[in-house]
PDB file of C-alpha atoms in Angstrom:
ATOM      1  CA  GLU A   1      97.675 243.771 124.951  1.00 96.00           C
ATOM      2  CA  VAL A   2      94.204 242.930 126.225  1.00 97.00           C
ATOM      3  CA  GLN A   3      94.144 242.125 129.929  1.00 98.00           C
ATOM      4  CA  LEU A   4      91.320 241.251 132.306  1.00 98.00           C
ATOM      5  CA  VAL A   5      92.064 240.964 136.008  1.00 98.00           C
ATOM      6  CA  GLU A   6      89.383 239.742 138.429  1.00 98.00           C
ATOM      7  CA  SER A   7      89.264 240.241 142.166  1.00 97.00           C
ATOM      8  CA  GLY A   8      86.866 239.923 145.068  1.00 97.00           C
ATOM      9  CA  GLY A   9      86.606 236.168 145.466  1.00 97.00           C
ATOM     10  CA  GLY A  10      86.870 234.410 148.798  1.00 97.00           C
ATOM     11  CA  LEU A  11      85.143 232.233 151.359  1.00 98.00           C
ATOM     12  CA  VAL A  12      81.560 233.116 152.282  1.00 98.00           C
ATOM     13  CA  GLN A  13      78.818 231.341 154.206  1.00 98.00           C
ATOM     14  CA  PRO A  14      75.628 230.176 152.523  1.00 98.00           C
ATOM     15  CA  GLY A  15      73.215 233.091 152.277  1.00 98.00           C
ATOM     16  CA  GLY A  16      76.041 235.596 152.223  1.00 98.00           C
ATOM     17  CA  SER A  17      77.138 238.119 149.607  1.00 98.00           C
ATOM     18  CA  LEU A  18      80.227 238.940 147.586  1.00 98.00           C
ATOM     19  CA  ARG A  19      81.044 241.530 144.932  1.00 98.00           C
ATOM     20  CA  LEU A  20      83.408 240.572 142.146  1.00 98.00           C
ATOM     21  CA  SER A  21      85.323 243.146 140.133  1.00 98.00           C
ATOM     22  CA  CYS A  22      87.291 242.985 136.911  1.00 98.00           C
ATOM     23  CA  VAL A  23      89.659 245.598 135.532  1.00 98.00           C
ATOM     24  CA  ALA A  24      90.065 245.692 131.766  1.00 98.00           C
ATOM     25  CA  SER A  25      92.940 247.192 129.806  1.00 98.00           C
ATOM     26  CA  GLY A  26      94.375 247.175 126.304  1.00 98.00           C
ATOM     27  CA  PHE A  27      91.112 247.894 124.473  1.00 97.00           C
ATOM     28  CA  THR A  28      88.247 250.396 124.364  1.00 97.00           C
ATOM     29  CA  PHE A  29      86.196 248.932 127.195  1.00 97.00           C
ATOM     30  CA  SER A  30      83.063 250.958 126.466  1.00 97.00           C
ATOM     31  CA  SER A  31      82.778 249.356 123.013  1.00 97.00           C
ATOM     32  CA  TYR A  32      82.310 245.766 124.173  1.00 97.00           C
ATOM     33  CA  TRP A  33      79.730 243.575 125.838  1.00 97.00           C
ATOM     34  CA  MET A  34      81.182 241.859 128.903  1.00 98.00           C
ATOM     35  CA  SER A  35      80.299 238.530 130.508  1.00 98.00           C
ATOM     36  CA  TRP A  36      80.900 236.548 133.660  1.00 98.00           C
ATOM     37  CA  VAL A  37      81.448 232.816 133.200  1.00 98.00           C
ATOM     38  CA  ARG A  38      81.998 230.350 136.046  1.00 98.00           C
ATOM     39  CA  GLN A  39      83.525 226.921 136.465  1.00 98.00           C
ATOM     40  CA  ALA A  40      82.815 224.730 139.476  1.00 97.00           C
ATOM     41  CA  PRO A  41      85.786 222.664 140.681  1.00 96.00           C
ATOM     42  CA  GLY A  42      86.479 219.881 138.195  1.00 95.00           C
ATOM     43  CA  LYS A  43      83.431 220.809 136.117  1.00 95.00           C
ATOM     44  CA  GLY A  44      82.602 222.552 132.857  1.00 96.00           C
ATOM     45  CA  LEU A  45      81.952 226.173 131.988  1.00 97.00           C
ATOM     46  CA  GLU A  46      78.676 227.943 132.762  1.00 97.00           C
ATOM     47  CA  TRP A  47      77.755 231.364 131.423  1.00 98.00           C
ATOM     48  CA  VAL A  48      76.407 233.543 134.275  1.00 98.00           C
ATOM     49  CA  ALA A  49      75.492 236.992 132.967  1.00 98.00           C
ATOM     50  CA  ASN A  50      76.356 239.668 130.452  1.00 97.00           C
ATOM     51  CA  ILE A  51      75.966 243.399 129.989  1.00 98.00           C
ATOM     52  CA  LYS A  52      75.838 245.581 126.901  1.00 97.00           C
ATOM     53  CA  GLU A  53      78.428 248.254 126.112  1.00 96.00           C
ATOM     54  CA  ASP A  54      76.392 251.061 127.706  1.00 95.00           C
ATOM     55  CA  GLY A  55      74.776 248.907 130.382  1.00 95.00           C
ATOM     56  CA  GLY A  56      71.420 249.234 128.637  1.00 96.00           C
ATOM     57  CA  GLU A  57      70.848 245.508 128.215  1.00 96.00           C
ATOM     58  CA  ILE A  58      71.537 242.768 130.745  1.00 97.00           C
ATOM     59  CA  ASN A  59      70.949 239.021 130.651  1.00 97.00           C
ATOM     60  CA  TYR A  60      71.272 236.306 133.306  1.00 97.00           C
ATOM     61  CA  ALA A  61      71.376 232.540 133.436  1.00 96.00           C
ATOM     62  CA  ASP A  62      68.301 231.106 135.127  1.00 96.00           C
ATOM     63  CA  SER A  63      70.501 229.652 137.887  1.00 96.00           C
ATOM     64  CA  VAL A  64      71.453 233.115 139.170  1.00 98.00           C
ATOM     65  CA  LYS A  65      68.479 235.272 138.152  1.00 97.00           C
ATOM     66  CA  GLY A  66      67.164 237.287 141.091  1.00 97.00           C
ATOM     67  CA  ARG A  67      70.303 236.690 143.164  1.00 98.00           C
ATOM     68  CA  PHE A  68      73.157 238.107 141.076  1.00 98.00           C
ATOM     69  CA  THR A  69      73.450 241.584 139.555  1.00 98.00           C
ATOM     70  CA  ILE A  70      75.872 242.526 136.809  1.00 98.00           C
ATOM     71  CA  SER A  71      76.907 246.132 136.295  1.00 98.00           C
ATOM     72  CA  ARG A  72      79.725 248.130 134.748  1.00 98.00           C
ATOM     73  CA  ASP A  73      81.578 251.411 135.165  1.00 98.00           C
ATOM     74  CA  ASN A  74      82.977 252.480 131.823  1.00 97.00           C
ATOM     75  CA  ALA A  75      84.978 255.277 133.455  1.00 97.00           C
ATOM     76  CA  LYS A  76      86.834 252.671 135.480  1.00 97.00           C
ATOM     77  CA  ASN A  77      86.994 250.024 132.714  1.00 98.00           C
ATOM     78  CA  SER A  78      85.311 247.579 135.055  1.00 98.00           C
ATOM     79  CA  PRO A  79      82.432 245.105 135.049  1.00 98.00           C
ATOM     80  CA  PHE A  80      81.116 243.909 138.411  1.00 98.00           C
ATOM     81  CA  LEU A  81      79.116 240.966 139.696  1.00 98.00           C
ATOM     82  CA  GLN A  82      77.153 241.437 142.911  1.00 98.00           C
ATOM     83  CA  MET A  83      76.291 238.004 144.289  1.00 98.00           C
ATOM     84  CA  ASN A  84      73.635 237.728 146.999  1.00 98.00           C
ATOM     85  CA  SER A  85      71.936 234.766 148.667  1.00 98.00           C
ATOM     86  CA  LEU A  86      74.923 232.619 147.805  1.00 98.00           C
ATOM     87  CA  ARG A  87      74.497 228.853 147.739  1.00 98.00           C
ATOM     88  CA  VAL A  88      76.974 226.005 148.056  1.00 98.00           C
ATOM     89  CA  GLU A  89      76.426 225.281 144.362  1.00 97.00           C
ATOM     90  CA  ASP A  90      77.714 228.765 143.470  1.00 98.00           C
ATOM     91  CA  THR A  91      81.209 227.626 144.466  1.00 98.00           C
ATOM     92  CA  ALA A  92      83.353 228.137 141.367  1.00 98.00           C
ATOM     93  CA  VAL A  93      86.110 230.078 139.685  1.00 98.00           C
ATOM     94  CA  TYR A  94      84.483 233.163 138.171  1.00 98.00           C
ATOM     95  CA  TYR A  95      85.943 234.495 134.928  1.00 98.00           C
ATOM     96  CA  CYS A  96      85.439 237.910 133.420  1.00 98.00           C
ATOM     97  CA  ALA A  97      85.324 237.636 129.608  1.00 98.00           C
ATOM     98  CA  ARG A  98      85.185 240.091 126.742  1.00 98.00           C
ATOM     99  CA  GLU A  99      82.566 239.423 124.106  1.00 97.00           C
ATOM    100  CA  THR A 100      82.935 240.015 120.407  1.00 94.00           C
ATOM    101  CA  VAL A 101      79.683 240.041 118.485  1.00 90.00           C
ATOM    102  CA  ALA A 102      79.755 237.911 115.349  1.00 87.00           C
ATOM    103  CA  ALA A 103      78.545 239.547 112.163  1.00 83.00           C
ATOM    104  CA  THR A 104      76.936 236.284 111.045  1.00 86.00           C
ATOM    105  CA  ASP A 105      74.407 235.628 113.808  1.00 85.00           C
ATOM    106  CA  GLY A 106      74.601 238.710 116.014  1.00 84.00           C
ATOM    107  CA  LYS A 107      75.621 236.662 119.023  1.00 88.00           C
ATOM    108  CA  SER A 108      78.958 236.685 120.819  1.00 91.00           C
ATOM    109  CA  TYR A 109      81.981 234.614 121.415  1.00 97.00           C
ATOM    110  CA  PHE A 110      84.412 235.182 124.279  1.00 98.00           C
ATOM    111  CA  ASP A 111      87.717 236.280 122.815  1.00 97.00           C
ATOM    112  CA  TYR A 112      89.569 237.261 125.980  1.00 98.00           C
ATOM    113  CA  TRP A 113      89.345 235.842 129.505  1.00 98.00           C
ATOM    114  CA  GLY A 114      90.763 236.850 132.848  1.00 98.00           C
ATOM    115  CA  GLN A 115      92.620 234.432 135.104  1.00 98.00           C
ATOM    116  CA  GLY A 116      89.573 233.972 137.326  1.00 98.00           C
ATOM    117  CA  THR A 117      88.756 234.495 140.990  1.00 98.00           C
ATOM    118  CA  LEU A 118      87.664 231.648 143.285  1.00 98.00           C
ATOM    119  CA  VAL A 119      84.420 231.916 145.219  1.00 98.00           C
ATOM    120  CA  THR A 120      83.856 229.285 147.896  1.00 98.00           C
ATOM    121  CA  VAL A 121      80.470 229.062 149.581  1.00 98.00           C
ATOM    122  CA  SER A 122      80.679 226.906 152.672  1.00 97.00           C
ATOM    123  CA  SER A 123      79.710 226.893 156.325  1.00 95.00           C
TER     124      SER A 123
ATOM    125  CA  GLN B   1      73.521 221.814 133.275  1.00 57.00           C
ATOM    126  CA  SER B   2      75.028 221.762 129.779  1.00 71.00           C
ATOM    127  CA  VAL B   3      72.750 221.481 126.761  1.00 87.00           C
ATOM    128  CA  LEU B   4      75.595 220.791 124.351  1.00 97.00           C
ATOM    129  CA  THR B   5      76.925 217.235 124.582  1.00 97.00           C
ATOM    130  CA  GLN B   6      80.570 216.317 124.024  1.00 98.00           C
ATOM    131  CA  PRO B   7      82.416 213.023 124.553  1.00 98.00           C
ATOM    132  CA  PRO B   8      84.133 213.052 127.963  1.00 97.00           C
ATOM    133  CA  SER B   9      87.500 212.107 126.498  1.00 97.00           C
ATOM    134  CA  VAL B  10      89.399 211.401 123.310  1.00 98.00           C
ATOM    135  CA  SER B  11      92.993 210.308 122.891  1.00 97.00           C
ATOM    136  CA  GLY B  12      95.571 209.863 120.189  1.00 96.00           C
ATOM    137  CA  ALA B  13      99.256 209.426 119.564  1.00 97.00           C
ATOM    138  CA  PRO B  14     101.411 212.358 118.472  1.00 97.00           C
ATOM    139  CA  GLY B  15     100.778 213.124 114.820  1.00 96.00           C
ATOM    140  CA  GLN B  16      97.365 211.480 114.740  1.00 97.00           C
ATOM    141  CA  ARG B  17      94.053 213.160 113.978  1.00 97.00           C
ATOM    142  CA  VAL B  18      91.341 213.398 116.627  1.00 97.00           C
ATOM    143  CA  THR B  19      87.865 214.874 116.429  1.00 98.00           C
ATOM    144  CA  ILE B  20      85.546 216.163 119.133  1.00 98.00           C
ATOM    145  CA  SER B  21      81.824 216.321 118.522  1.00 98.00           C
ATOM    146  CA  CYS B  22      79.393 218.854 120.004  1.00 98.00           C
ATOM    147  CA  THR B  23      75.746 217.835 119.764  1.00 98.00           C
ATOM    148  CA  GLY B  24      73.024 220.396 120.345  1.00 97.00           C
ATOM    149  CA  SER B  25      69.397 220.872 119.385  1.00 96.00           C
ATOM    150  CA  SER B  26      66.987 222.962 117.344  1.00 95.00           C
ATOM    151  CA  SER B  27      67.170 225.817 119.855  1.00 96.00           C
ATOM    152  CA  ASN B  28      70.911 226.341 119.568  1.00 97.00           C
ATOM    153  CA  ILE B  29      73.169 224.838 116.885  1.00 97.00           C
ATOM    154  CA  GLY B  30      70.217 223.677 114.794  1.00 96.00           C
ATOM    155  CA  ALA B  31      68.734 227.179 114.846  1.00 96.00           C
ATOM    156  CA  GLY B  32      71.708 228.425 112.863  1.00 95.00           C
ATOM    157  CA  TYR B  33      73.741 230.025 115.635  1.00 96.00           C
ATOM    158  CA  ASP B  34      77.499 229.922 115.350  1.00 97.00           C
ATOM    159  CA  VAL B  35      79.554 227.437 117.346  1.00 97.00           C
ATOM    160  CA  HIS B  36      82.797 228.467 119.010  1.00 98.00           C
ATOM    161  CA  TRP B  37      85.520 226.376 120.640  1.00 98.00           C
ATOM    162  CA  TYR B  38      87.817 226.995 123.595  1.00 98.00           C
ATOM    163  CA  GLN B  39      90.950 225.251 124.819  1.00 98.00           C
ATOM    164  CA  GLN B  40      91.671 225.099 128.544  1.00 98.00           C
ATOM    165  CA  LEU B  41      95.160 223.988 129.495  1.00 97.00           C
ATOM    166  CA  PRO B  42      95.577 222.540 133.013  1.00 94.00           C
ATOM    167  CA  GLY B  43      95.304 225.257 135.630  1.00 94.00           C
ATOM    168  CA  ALA B  44      94.683 228.014 133.077  1.00 97.00           C
ATOM    169  CA  ALA B  45      91.777 230.100 131.870  1.00 98.00           C
ATOM    170  CA  PRO B  46      89.968 229.094 128.682  1.00 98.00           C
ATOM    171  CA  LYS B  47      91.372 230.421 125.417  1.00 98.00           C
ATOM    172  CA  LEU B  48      89.432 231.032 122.205  1.00 98.00           C
ATOM    173  CA  LEU B  49      90.394 228.425 119.613  1.00 98.00           C
ATOM    174  CA  ILE B  50      87.732 228.645 116.889  1.00 97.00           C
ATOM    175  CA  HIS B  51      84.998 231.232 116.357  1.00 97.00           C
ATOM    176  CA  GLY B  52      82.147 231.313 113.884  1.00 95.00           C
ATOM    177  CA  ASN B  53      82.204 227.533 113.352  1.00 96.00           C
ATOM    178  CA  SER B  54      85.499 227.421 111.479  1.00 96.00           C
ATOM    179  CA  ASN B  55      87.543 230.601 111.956  1.00 96.00           C
ATOM    180  CA  ARG B  56      90.880 230.545 113.727  1.00 97.00           C
ATOM    181  CA  PRO B  57      92.027 233.636 115.634  1.00 96.00           C
ATOM    182  CA  SER B  58      95.491 234.906 114.893  1.00 95.00           C
ATOM    183  CA  GLY B  59      98.104 232.696 116.519  1.00 95.00           C
ATOM    184  CA  VAL B  60      96.073 229.486 116.597  1.00 97.00           C
ATOM    185  CA  PRO B  61      97.860 226.740 114.633  1.00 96.00           C
ATOM    186  CA  ASP B  62      96.176 225.550 111.449  1.00 95.00           C
ATOM    187  CA  ARG B  63      96.108 221.982 112.762  1.00 97.00           C
ATOM    188  CA  PHE B  64      92.926 223.072 114.569  1.00 98.00           C
ATOM    189  CA  SER B  65      89.791 223.209 112.409  1.00 97.00           C
ATOM    190  CA  GLY B  66      86.062 223.431 113.020  1.00 97.00           C
ATOM    191  CA  SER B  67      82.912 222.534 111.157  1.00 97.00           C
ATOM    192  CA  LYS B  68      79.176 222.531 111.693  1.00 97.00           C
ATOM    193  CA  SER B  69      76.275 220.584 110.213  1.00 96.00           C
ATOM    194  CA  GLY B  70      72.674 220.414 111.318  1.00 96.00           C
ATOM    195  CA  THR B  71      72.463 220.248 115.103  1.00 96.00           C
ATOM    196  CA  SER B  72      76.127 219.306 115.598  1.00 97.00           C
ATOM    197  CA  ALA B  73      79.600 220.743 115.280  1.00 98.00           C
ATOM    198  CA  SER B  74      83.072 219.232 115.334  1.00 98.00           C
ATOM    199  CA  LEU B  75      86.586 220.255 116.257  1.00 98.00           C
ATOM    200  CA  ALA B  76      89.442 218.428 114.575  1.00 98.00           C
ATOM    201  CA  ILE B  77      93.067 218.403 115.603  1.00 97.00           C
ATOM    202  CA  THR B  78      95.220 217.169 112.722  1.00 96.00           C
ATOM    203  CA  GLY B  79      98.739 216.182 113.688  1.00 93.00           C
ATOM    204  CA  LEU B  80      98.350 215.971 117.455  1.00 96.00           C
ATOM    205  CA  HIS B  81     101.075 217.643 119.554  1.00 97.00           C
ATOM    206  CA  ALA B  82     101.885 216.936 123.202  1.00 96.00           C
ATOM    207  CA  GLU B  83     100.940 220.515 124.078  1.00 96.00           C
ATOM    208  CA  ASP B  84      97.410 219.923 122.775  1.00 97.00           C
ATOM    209  CA  GLU B  85      96.632 217.914 125.901  1.00 97.00           C
ATOM    210  CA  ALA B  86      93.860 220.002 127.442  1.00 97.00           C
ATOM    211  CA  ASP B  87      90.113 220.324 127.950  1.00 98.00           C
ATOM    212  CA  TYR B  88      88.052 221.566 125.009  1.00 98.00           C
ATOM    213  CA  PHE B  89      84.624 223.206 125.205  1.00 98.00           C
ATOM    214  CA  CYS B  90      82.115 224.185 122.512  1.00 98.00           C
ATOM    215  CA  HIS B  91      79.830 227.185 122.958  1.00 98.00           C
ATOM    216  CA  CYS B  92      76.681 228.522 121.290  1.00 97.00           C
ATOM    217  CA  TYR B  93      73.652 230.728 121.909  1.00 97.00           C
ATOM    218  CA  ASP B  94      70.341 229.083 122.852  1.00 96.00           C
ATOM    219  CA  PHE B  95      67.169 231.033 122.089  1.00 95.00           C
ATOM    220  CA  SER B  96      64.940 228.985 124.383  1.00 95.00           C
ATOM    221  CA  LEU B  97      67.194 229.830 127.331  1.00 93.00           C
ATOM    222  CA  ASN B  98      67.914 233.346 126.052  1.00 93.00           C
ATOM    223  CA  GLY B  99      71.544 232.853 126.933  1.00 95.00           C
ATOM    224  CA  TYR B 100      74.839 231.208 126.112  1.00 97.00           C
ATOM    225  CA  VAL B 101      75.507 227.523 126.639  1.00 97.00           C
ATOM    226  CA  PHE B 102      78.687 225.496 126.758  1.00 98.00           C
ATOM    227  CA  GLY B 103      79.403 221.898 125.935  1.00 98.00           C
ATOM    228  CA  THR B 104      80.085 219.326 128.625  1.00 97.00           C
ATOM    229  CA  GLY B 105      83.790 219.426 127.783  1.00 97.00           C
ATOM    230  CA  THR B 106      86.238 216.915 126.326  1.00 98.00           C
ATOM    231  CA  LYS B 107      89.602 215.984 127.743  1.00 98.00           C
ATOM    232  CA  VAL B 108      92.174 215.314 125.040  1.00 98.00           C
ATOM    233  CA  THR B 109      94.990 212.984 126.038  1.00 97.00           C
ATOM    234  CA  VAL B 110      98.133 212.613 123.961  1.00 96.00           C
ATOM    235  CA  LEU B 111      99.383 209.056 124.322  1.00 94.00           C
TER     236      LEU B 111
END
């Protein structure tokens, strides 16, 4: 059974930092792209960043570029999200999601999601 | 900010058919990229409902179906059940943003 379990969320002041972790199980982690997707309270979903199977390609949403860093440790079956210079508008539940690349267009859909970890940025 | 537009809400009685539209542009749906749909039950994480415009993962009831045409896509629920009450989001790749985008989300209410 595929499982994704996030941790590391919490309350942080504006300008502060947090590091989110996700532990994956039930599949060959090193064979999949991984993403972070967030959802502000009462709002929709926003893709944040993703990382290729071997970490050799990384992409970010414009809203977090230069502030957030995605990484992964395939030995530990874990993707990470280092969040610096946090803003009030970064307040959200952050989900770790497994990507499956579609054969048709070469882009991904998110076939498994974790339960999410809440990040609150407030003074 | 979402670049895929969905109606904020749709509703129907049990057994009825409802559809949810997802309107994009020439840099995402209109560029030929696949559209995917997710269901989010209250208090839960999103769950993949449809991938590749019209494909249902194992375990998803066949009352859920998807289609795509031009710069839009649609999700249909045929024979609405009480447990279908949830938020639904579409998702696609956008080449002008070089990233993934989600729809604004639609709340389905079962009357």
